Tab-separated table of C-alpha atoms in Angstrom:
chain	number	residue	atom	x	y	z
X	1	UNK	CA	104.663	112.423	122.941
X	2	UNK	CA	106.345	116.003	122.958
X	3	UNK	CA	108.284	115.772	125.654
X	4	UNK	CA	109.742	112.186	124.237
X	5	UNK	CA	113.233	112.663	124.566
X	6	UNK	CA	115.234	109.813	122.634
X	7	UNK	CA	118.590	108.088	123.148
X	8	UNK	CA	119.983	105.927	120.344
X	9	UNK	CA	122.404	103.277	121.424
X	10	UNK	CA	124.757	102.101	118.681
X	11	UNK	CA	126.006	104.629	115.699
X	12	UNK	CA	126.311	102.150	112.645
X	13	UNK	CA	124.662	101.538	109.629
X	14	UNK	CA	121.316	101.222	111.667
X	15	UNK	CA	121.413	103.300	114.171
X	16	UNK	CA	122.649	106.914	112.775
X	17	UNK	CA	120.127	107.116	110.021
X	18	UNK	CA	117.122	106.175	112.667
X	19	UNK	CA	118.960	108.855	115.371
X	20	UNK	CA	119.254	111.796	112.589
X	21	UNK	CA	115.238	110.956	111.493
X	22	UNK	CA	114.522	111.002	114.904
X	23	UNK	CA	115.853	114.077	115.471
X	24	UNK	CA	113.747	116.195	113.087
X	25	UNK	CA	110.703	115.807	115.662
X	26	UNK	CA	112.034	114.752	118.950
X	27	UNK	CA	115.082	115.679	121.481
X	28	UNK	CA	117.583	113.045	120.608
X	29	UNK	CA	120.960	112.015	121.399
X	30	UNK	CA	123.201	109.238	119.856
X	31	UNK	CA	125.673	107.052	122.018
X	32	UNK	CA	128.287	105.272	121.241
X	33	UNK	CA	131.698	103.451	123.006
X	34	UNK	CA	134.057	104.360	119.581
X	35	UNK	CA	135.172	107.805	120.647
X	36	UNK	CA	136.925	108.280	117.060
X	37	UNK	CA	133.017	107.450	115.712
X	38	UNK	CA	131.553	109.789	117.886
X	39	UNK	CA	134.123	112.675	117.089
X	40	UNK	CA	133.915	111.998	113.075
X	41	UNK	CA	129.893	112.204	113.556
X	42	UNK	CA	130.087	115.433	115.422
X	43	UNK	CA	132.173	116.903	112.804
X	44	UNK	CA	129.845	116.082	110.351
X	45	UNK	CA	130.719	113.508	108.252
X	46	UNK	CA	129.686	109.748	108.062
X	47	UNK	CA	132.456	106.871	107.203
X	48	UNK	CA	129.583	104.397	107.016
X	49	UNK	CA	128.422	106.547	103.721
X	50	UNK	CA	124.362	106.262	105.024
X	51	UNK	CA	123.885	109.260	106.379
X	52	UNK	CA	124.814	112.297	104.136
X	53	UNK	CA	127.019	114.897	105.476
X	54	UNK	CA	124.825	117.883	104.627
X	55	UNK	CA	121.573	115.994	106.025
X	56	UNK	CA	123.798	114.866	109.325
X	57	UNK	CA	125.374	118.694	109.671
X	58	UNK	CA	121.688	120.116	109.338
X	59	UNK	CA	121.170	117.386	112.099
X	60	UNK	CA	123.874	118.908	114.147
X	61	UNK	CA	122.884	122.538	114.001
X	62	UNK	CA	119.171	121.782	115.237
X	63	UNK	CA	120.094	119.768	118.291
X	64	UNK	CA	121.576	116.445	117.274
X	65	UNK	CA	124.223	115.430	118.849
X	66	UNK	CA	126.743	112.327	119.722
X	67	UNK	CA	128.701	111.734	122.536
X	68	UNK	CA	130.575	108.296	124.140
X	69	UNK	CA	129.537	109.961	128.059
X	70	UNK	CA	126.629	108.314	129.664
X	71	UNK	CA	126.161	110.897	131.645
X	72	UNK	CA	124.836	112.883	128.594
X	73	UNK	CA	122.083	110.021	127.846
X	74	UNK	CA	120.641	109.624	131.747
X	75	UNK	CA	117.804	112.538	130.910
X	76	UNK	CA	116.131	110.041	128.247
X	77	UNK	CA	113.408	108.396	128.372
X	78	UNK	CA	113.150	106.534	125.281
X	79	UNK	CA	116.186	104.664	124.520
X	80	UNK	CA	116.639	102.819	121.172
X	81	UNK	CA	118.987	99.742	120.995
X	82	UNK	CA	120.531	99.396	117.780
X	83	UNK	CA	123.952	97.347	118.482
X	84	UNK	CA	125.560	94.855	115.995
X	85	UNK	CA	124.254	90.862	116.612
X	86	UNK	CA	127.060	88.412	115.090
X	87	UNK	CA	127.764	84.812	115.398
X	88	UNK	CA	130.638	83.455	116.649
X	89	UNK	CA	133.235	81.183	115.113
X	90	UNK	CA	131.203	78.171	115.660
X	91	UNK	CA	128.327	80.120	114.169
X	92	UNK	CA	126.442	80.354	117.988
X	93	UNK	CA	124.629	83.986	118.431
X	94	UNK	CA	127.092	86.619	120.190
X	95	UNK	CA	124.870	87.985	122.510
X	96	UNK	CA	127.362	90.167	124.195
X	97	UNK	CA	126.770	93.856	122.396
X	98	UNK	CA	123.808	93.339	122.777
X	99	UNK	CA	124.233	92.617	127.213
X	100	UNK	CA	126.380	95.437	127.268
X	101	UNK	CA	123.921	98.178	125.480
X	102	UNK	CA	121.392	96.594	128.410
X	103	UNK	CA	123.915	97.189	131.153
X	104	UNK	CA	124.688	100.871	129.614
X	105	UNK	CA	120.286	101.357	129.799
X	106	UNK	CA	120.306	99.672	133.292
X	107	UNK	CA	122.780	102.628	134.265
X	108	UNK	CA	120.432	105.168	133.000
X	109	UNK	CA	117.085	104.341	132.678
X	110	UNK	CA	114.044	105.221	135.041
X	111	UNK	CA	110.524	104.702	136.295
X	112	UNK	CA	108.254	104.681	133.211
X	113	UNK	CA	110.759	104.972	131.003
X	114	UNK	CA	111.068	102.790	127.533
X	115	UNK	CA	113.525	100.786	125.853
X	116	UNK	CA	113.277	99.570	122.216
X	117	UNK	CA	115.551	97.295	120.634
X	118	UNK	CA	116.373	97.070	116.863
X	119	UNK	CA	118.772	94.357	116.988
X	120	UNK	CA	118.160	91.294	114.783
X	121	UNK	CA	117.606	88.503	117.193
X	122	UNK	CA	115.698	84.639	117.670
X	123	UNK	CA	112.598	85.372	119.426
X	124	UNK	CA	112.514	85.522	123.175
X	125	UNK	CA	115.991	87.168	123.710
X	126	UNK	CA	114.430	90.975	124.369
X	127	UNK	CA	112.707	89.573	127.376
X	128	UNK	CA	114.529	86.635	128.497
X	129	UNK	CA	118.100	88.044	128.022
X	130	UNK	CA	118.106	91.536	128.080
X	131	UNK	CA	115.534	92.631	129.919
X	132	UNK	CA	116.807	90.753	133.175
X	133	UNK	CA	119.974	92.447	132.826
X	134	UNK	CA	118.181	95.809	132.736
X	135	UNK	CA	116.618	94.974	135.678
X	136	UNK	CA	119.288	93.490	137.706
X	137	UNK	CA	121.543	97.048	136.960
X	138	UNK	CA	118.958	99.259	137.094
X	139	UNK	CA	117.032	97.884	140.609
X	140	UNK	CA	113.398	98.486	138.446
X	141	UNK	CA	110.874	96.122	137.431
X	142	UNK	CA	109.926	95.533	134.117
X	143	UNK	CA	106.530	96.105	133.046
X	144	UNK	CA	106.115	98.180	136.516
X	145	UNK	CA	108.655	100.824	136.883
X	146	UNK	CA	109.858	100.700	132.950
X	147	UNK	CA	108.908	99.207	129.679
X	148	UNK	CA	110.023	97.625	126.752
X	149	UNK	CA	109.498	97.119	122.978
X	150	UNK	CA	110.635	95.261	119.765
X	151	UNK	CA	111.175	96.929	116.168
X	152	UNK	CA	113.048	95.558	113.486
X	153	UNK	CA	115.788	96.889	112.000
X	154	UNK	CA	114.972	97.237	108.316
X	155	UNK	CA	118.010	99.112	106.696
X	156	UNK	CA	119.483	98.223	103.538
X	157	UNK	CA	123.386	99.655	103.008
X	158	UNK	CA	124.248	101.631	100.407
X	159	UNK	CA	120.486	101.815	98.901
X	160	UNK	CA	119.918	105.711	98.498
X	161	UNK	CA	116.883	104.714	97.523
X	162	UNK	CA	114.679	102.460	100.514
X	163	UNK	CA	116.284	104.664	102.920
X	164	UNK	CA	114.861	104.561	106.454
X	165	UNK	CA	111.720	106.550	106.326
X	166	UNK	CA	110.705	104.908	103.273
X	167	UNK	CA	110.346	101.527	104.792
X	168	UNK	CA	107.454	100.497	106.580
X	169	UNK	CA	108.490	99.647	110.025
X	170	UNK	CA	107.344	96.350	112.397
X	171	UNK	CA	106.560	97.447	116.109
X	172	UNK	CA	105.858	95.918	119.465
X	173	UNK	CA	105.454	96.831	123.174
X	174	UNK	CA	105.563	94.620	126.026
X	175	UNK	CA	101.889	95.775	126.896
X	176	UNK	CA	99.388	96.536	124.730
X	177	UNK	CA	99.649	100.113	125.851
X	178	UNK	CA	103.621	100.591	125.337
X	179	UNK	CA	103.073	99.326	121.814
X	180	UNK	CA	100.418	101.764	120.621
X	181	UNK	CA	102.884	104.718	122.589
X	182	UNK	CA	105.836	103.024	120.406
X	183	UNK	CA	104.588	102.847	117.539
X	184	UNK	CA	103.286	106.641	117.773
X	185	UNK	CA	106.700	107.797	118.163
X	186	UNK	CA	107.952	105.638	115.065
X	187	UNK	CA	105.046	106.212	112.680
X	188	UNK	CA	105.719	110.269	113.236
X	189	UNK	CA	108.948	109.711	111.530
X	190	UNK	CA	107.986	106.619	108.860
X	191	UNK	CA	106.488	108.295	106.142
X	192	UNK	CA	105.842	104.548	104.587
X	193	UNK	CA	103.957	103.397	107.671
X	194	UNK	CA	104.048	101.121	110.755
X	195	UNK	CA	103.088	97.857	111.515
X	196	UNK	CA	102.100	97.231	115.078
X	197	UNK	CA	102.688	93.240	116.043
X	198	UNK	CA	100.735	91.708	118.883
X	199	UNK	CA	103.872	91.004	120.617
X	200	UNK	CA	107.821	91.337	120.951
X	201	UNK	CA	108.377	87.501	120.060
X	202	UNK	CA	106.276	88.068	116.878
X	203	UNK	CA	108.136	91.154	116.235
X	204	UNK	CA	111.448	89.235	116.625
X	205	UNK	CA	110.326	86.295	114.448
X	206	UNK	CA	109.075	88.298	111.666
X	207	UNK	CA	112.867	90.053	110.926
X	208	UNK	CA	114.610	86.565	111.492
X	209	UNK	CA	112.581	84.914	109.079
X	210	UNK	CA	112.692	87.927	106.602
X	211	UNK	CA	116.121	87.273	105.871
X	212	UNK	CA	116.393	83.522	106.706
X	213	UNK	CA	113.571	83.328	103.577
X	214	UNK	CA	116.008	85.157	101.376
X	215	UNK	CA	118.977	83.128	102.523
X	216	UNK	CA	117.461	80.285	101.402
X	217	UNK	CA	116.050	81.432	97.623
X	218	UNK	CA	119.854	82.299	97.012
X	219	UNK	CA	120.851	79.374	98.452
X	220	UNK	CA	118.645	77.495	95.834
X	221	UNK	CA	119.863	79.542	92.335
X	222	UNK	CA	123.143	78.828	93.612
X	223	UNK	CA	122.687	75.394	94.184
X	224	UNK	CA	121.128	75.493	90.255
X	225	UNK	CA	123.955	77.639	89.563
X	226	UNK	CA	126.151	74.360	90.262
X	227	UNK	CA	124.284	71.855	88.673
X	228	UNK	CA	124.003	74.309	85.002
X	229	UNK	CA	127.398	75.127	85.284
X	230	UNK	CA	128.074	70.977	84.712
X	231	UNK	CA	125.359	71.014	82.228
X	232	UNK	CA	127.387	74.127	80.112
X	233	UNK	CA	123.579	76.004	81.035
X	234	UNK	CA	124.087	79.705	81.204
X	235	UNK	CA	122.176	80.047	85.186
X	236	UNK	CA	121.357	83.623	84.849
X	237	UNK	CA	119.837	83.313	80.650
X	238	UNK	CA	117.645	80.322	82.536
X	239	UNK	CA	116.808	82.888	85.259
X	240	UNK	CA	115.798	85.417	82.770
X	241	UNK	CA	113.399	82.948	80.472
X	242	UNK	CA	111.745	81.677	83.847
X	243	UNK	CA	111.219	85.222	85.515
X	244	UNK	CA	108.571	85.524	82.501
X	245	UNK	CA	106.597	84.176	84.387
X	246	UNK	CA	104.317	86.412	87.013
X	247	UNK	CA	104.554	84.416	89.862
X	248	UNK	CA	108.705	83.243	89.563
X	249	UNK	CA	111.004	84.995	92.239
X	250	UNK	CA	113.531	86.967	90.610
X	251	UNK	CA	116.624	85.855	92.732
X	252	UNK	CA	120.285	85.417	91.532
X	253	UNK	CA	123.075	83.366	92.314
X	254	UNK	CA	126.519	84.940	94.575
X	255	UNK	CA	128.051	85.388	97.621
X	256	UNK	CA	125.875	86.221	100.392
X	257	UNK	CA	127.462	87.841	103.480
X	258	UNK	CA	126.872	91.329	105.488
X	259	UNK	CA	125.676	91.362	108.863
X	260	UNK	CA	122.369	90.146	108.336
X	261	UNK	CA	121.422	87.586	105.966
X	262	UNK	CA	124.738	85.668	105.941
X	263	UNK	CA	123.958	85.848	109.846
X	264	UNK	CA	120.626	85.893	110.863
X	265	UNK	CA	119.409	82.183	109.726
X	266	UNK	CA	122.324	80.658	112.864
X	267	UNK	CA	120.253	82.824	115.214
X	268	UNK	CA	116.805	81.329	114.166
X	269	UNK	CA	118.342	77.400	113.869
X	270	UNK	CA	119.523	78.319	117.884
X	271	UNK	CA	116.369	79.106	118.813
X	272	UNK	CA	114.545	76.016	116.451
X	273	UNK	CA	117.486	73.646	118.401
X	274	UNK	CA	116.832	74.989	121.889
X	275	UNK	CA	113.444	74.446	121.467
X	276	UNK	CA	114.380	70.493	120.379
X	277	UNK	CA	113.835	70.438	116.670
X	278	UNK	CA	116.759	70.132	114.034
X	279	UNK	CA	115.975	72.998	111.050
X	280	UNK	CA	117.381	71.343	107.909
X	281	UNK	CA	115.983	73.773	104.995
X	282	UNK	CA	117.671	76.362	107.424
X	283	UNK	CA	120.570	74.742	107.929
X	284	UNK	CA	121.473	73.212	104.171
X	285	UNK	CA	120.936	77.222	103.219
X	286	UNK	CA	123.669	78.282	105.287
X	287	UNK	CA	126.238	75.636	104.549
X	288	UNK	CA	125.667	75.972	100.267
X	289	UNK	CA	125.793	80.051	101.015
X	290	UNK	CA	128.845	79.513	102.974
X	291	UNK	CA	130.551	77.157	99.898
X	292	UNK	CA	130.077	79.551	97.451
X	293	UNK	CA	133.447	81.219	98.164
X	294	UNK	CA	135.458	78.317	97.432
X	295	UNK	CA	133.307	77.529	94.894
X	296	UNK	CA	134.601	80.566	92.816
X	297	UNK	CA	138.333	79.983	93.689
X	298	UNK	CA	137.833	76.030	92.222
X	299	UNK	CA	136.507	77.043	89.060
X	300	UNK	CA	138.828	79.976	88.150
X	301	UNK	CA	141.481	77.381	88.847
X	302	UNK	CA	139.569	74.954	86.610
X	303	UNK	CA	139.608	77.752	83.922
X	304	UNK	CA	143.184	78.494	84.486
X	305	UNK	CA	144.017	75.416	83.796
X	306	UNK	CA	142.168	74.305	80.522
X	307	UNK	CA	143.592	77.898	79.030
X	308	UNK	CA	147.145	76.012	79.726
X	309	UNK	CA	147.975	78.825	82.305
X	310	UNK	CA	150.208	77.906	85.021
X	311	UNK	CA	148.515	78.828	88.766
X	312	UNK	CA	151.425	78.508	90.930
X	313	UNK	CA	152.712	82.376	91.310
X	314	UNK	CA	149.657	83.464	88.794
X	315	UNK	CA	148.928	87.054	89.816
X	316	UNK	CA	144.955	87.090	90.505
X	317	UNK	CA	143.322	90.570	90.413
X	318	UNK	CA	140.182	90.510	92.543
X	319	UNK	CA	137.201	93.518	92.094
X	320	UNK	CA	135.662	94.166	94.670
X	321	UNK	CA	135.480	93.062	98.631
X	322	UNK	CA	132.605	94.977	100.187
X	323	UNK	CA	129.916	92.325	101.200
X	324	UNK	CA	127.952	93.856	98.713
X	325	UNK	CA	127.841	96.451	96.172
X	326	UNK	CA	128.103	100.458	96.463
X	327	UNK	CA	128.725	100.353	100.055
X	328	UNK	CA	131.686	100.487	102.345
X	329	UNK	CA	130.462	97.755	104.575
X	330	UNK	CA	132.922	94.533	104.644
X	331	UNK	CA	131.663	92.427	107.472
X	332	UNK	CA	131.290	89.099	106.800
X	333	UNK	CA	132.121	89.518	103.606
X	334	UNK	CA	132.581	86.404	101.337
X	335	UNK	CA	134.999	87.799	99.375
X	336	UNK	CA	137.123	86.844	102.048
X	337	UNK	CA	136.691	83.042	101.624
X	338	UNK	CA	137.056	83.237	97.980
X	339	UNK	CA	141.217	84.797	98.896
X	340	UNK	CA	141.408	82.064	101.410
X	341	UNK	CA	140.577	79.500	98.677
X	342	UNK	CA	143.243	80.967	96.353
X	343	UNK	CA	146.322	81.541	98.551
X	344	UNK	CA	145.920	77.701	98.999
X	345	UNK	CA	147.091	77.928	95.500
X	346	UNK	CA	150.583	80.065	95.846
X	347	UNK	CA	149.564	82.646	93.781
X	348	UNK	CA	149.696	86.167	93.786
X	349	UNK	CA	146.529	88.351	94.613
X	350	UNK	CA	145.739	91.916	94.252
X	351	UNK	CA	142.049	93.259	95.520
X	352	UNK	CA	140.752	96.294	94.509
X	353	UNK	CA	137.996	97.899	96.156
X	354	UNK	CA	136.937	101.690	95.438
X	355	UNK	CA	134.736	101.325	98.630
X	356	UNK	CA	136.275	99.582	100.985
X	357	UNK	CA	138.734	101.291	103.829
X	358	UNK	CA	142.128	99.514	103.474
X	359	UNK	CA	143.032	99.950	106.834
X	360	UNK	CA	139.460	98.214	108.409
X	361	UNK	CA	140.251	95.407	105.621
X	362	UNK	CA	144.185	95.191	106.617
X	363	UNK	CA	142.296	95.555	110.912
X	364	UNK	CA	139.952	93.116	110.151
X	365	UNK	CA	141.383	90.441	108.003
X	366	UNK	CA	144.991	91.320	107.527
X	367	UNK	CA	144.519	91.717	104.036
X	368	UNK	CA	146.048	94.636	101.985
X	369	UNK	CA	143.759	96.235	99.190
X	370	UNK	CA	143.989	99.204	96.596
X	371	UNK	CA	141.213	101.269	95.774
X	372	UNK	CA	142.034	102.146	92.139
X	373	UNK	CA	142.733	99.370	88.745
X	374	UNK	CA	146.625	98.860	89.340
X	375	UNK	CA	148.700	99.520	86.462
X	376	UNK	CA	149.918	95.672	85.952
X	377	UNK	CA	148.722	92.538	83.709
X	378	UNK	CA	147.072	89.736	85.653
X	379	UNK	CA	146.453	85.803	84.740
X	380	UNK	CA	142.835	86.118	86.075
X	381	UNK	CA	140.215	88.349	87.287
X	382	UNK	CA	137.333	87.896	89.277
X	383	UNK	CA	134.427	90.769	89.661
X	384	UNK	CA	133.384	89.672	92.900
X	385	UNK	CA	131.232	92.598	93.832
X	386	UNK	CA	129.234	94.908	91.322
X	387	UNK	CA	130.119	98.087	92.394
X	388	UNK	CA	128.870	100.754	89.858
X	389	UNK	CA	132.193	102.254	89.959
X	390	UNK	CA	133.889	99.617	87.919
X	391	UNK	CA	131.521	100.038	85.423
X	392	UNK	CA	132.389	101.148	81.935
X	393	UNK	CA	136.406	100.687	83.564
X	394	UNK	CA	138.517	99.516	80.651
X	395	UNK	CA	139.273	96.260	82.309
X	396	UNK	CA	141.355	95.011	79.062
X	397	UNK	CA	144.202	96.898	80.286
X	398	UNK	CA	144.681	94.581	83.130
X	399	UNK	CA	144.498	91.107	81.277
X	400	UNK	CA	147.446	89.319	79.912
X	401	UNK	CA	146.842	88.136	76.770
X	402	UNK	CA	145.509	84.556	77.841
X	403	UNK	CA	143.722	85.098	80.565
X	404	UNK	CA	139.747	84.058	82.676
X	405	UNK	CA	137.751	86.745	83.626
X	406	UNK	CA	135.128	85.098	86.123
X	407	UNK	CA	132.133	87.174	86.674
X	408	UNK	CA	130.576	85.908	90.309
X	409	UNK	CA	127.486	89.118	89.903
X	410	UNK	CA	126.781	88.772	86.197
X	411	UNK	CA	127.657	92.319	86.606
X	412	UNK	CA	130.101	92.693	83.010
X	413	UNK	CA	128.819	91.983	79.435
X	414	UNK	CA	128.391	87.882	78.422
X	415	UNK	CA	130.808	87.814	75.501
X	416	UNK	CA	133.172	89.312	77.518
X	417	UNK	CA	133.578	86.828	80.262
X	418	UNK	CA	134.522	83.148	80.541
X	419	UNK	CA	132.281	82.065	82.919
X	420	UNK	CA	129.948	83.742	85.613
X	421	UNK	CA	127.495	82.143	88.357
């Protein structure tokens, strides 16, 4: 596979840290539409924090490069997929990134060439909706003049530790052939090994179900979460006593939002409901996952309340609104519906996020944020995310005198909190 030369389609959290390992063995070029993401890359320097900038500019000196012209991609032959797969507002799979990466590899791609996509989908769409539009731009047959494959996105953001080459990676090709040729070319980069699947839909089921599974063990210690919290049960000291034994699964209770698990189970209940069956375990997942936002907001209020402090114009100091912790990334992030539960409230709220970019929050969600403890008192404060930057912060200086500090991560000290999930 020398003369593999590689193409990676999409430049976020996925796809730059498999186009810079795939660029210490192979020719490869990333692609992207964001011009201002392409021109930050090629001058070094990450915003999505997964990529380091002296591993990226090494990267950049041997050959690596980015570019937004498609022109620049047409000598490929191996072109990697990795666009963003959200819902929409009714919670339906938004297929279109992922049809207009095909139409962009229909422009360019050619007899014999492959095309492997990493983008977290219910089995059957790599063949039955983006394949066709290959074809159909691209005048070629499938499985004649060019070839296709499946493999899982597996990245975790803002773990420095299971970075990409450290986790072993699911593979598929649309003939027995093409998948032992694909999964060459990714098990020369994976130093923690490959997995070769009989076939794309297996491939495709396996990561939908990987994080569906998860989505529903939160979902249950947050349901238990609710029912201790009535019981005055500390959730997380009844966690601890029961994860003595070998066999219990060490989840916790929180928010649970990102691009992936807060996502991926409405992609696998489409494809369960197409195919005439109703998934309820699925289903009841999502919807207590998706209350857990409110949730929060109720009981601070509840708190507020039984400490005799008044809500209406309360000032509210929220830490933390990165979907998760020690990572930039706020899409989907359920931090959001735990501010929409509170301005029902008329009160006054103040996020701070040492992570988050205030102008993609104030883009995305019309929210403003600060990214350092303000110098004010506040009547409450939740620590929504656990970033390790807030710890050891001397979070007394923001609390009035009476006050609730709610804890959604069991991130802070017991004794020092008056109530967490």
């Amino acid at each position: 596979m020398n003369e593999t030369k590689i193409c990676v389609i999409g430049l976020g959290y996925v796809g730059l840290p498999l186009a810079r390992l795939f660029s210490t063995k192979y020719k490869t070029i990333g692609f992207d539409m964001n011009q201002a993401r392409v021109d930050a890359l090629m001058c070094g320097h990450d915003t999505t924090l997964e990529v380091d900038d002296k591993l990226l500019q090494s990267a950049l000196q041997n050959g690596f490069r980015c570019t937004t012209d498609i022109e620049e991609i047409r000598s490929c032959n191996f072109y990697v997929v990795a666009v963003p797969t959200p819902v929409n507002n009714d919670k339906t799979p938004d297929l279109s990134p992922l049809y207009g990466a095909s139409t962009t590899v229909g422009k360019v791609i050619s007899k014999g060439d492959i095309v492997v996509y990493e983008s977290t989908v219910y089995p059957g769409v790599t063949e039955d909706e983006c394949i066709p539009v290959i074809e159909k731009i691209s005048g070629l047959k499938f499985n004649a003049d060019f070839f296709a494959g499946y493999s899982p996105e597996r990245i975790n953001p803002g773990d420095k530790q299971h970075t990409v080459e450290k986790i072993k990676k699911i593979t598929s090709g649309s003939t027995p052939e093409i998948g032992q040729k694909i999964n060459e070319v990714y098990s020369s980069v994976i130093t923690a090994g490959t997995h070769l699947a009989p076939s794309i839909k297996v491939a495709e089921a396996a990561k939908v179900i990987e994080n569906s599974q998860r989505d529903i063990n939160i979902a249950f210690v947050n349901e238990l979460s609710k029912i201790f919290t009535r019981m005055d049960i500390d959730t997380n000291e009844v966690l601890e006593a029961a994860s003595t034994k070998w066999n219990f699964l060490p989840f916790k209770p929180g928010l649970v939002g990102g691009h992936c698990i807060g996502v991926d189970p409405y992609y696998l209940a489409q494809c369960a409901q197409r195919h005439g069956y109703n998934p309820e375990i699925i289903l009841a997942g999502r919807r207590m996952n998706d209350s857990m936002g409110d949730y929060v907001a109720n009981q601070v209020v509840k708190l507020m309340l039984k400490k005799g402090i008044q809500v209406l114009n309360s000032n509210i100091l929220i830490l933390g609104f990165t979907f998760k912790e020690n990572c930039p990334d706020v899409r989907n992030t359920k931090v959001y519906d735990i501010v929409e539960s509170l301005q029902e409230y008329n009160l006054n709220i103040t996020i701070c996020d040492p992570w988050a970019n205030a102008a993609t929050v104030n883009r995305e969600y019309g929210l403003d944020i600060v990214n350092d403890l303000p110098d004010a008192k506040f009547d409450a404060v939740i620590l929504a995310v656990g970033h390790e930057k807030f710890r050891g912060r001397n979070l007394e200086n923001v609390f009035r005198e009476k006050h609730v500090l709610f804890d959604v991560k069991g991130f802070l000290p017991k004794e020092m909190v008056d109530a967490r999930l």
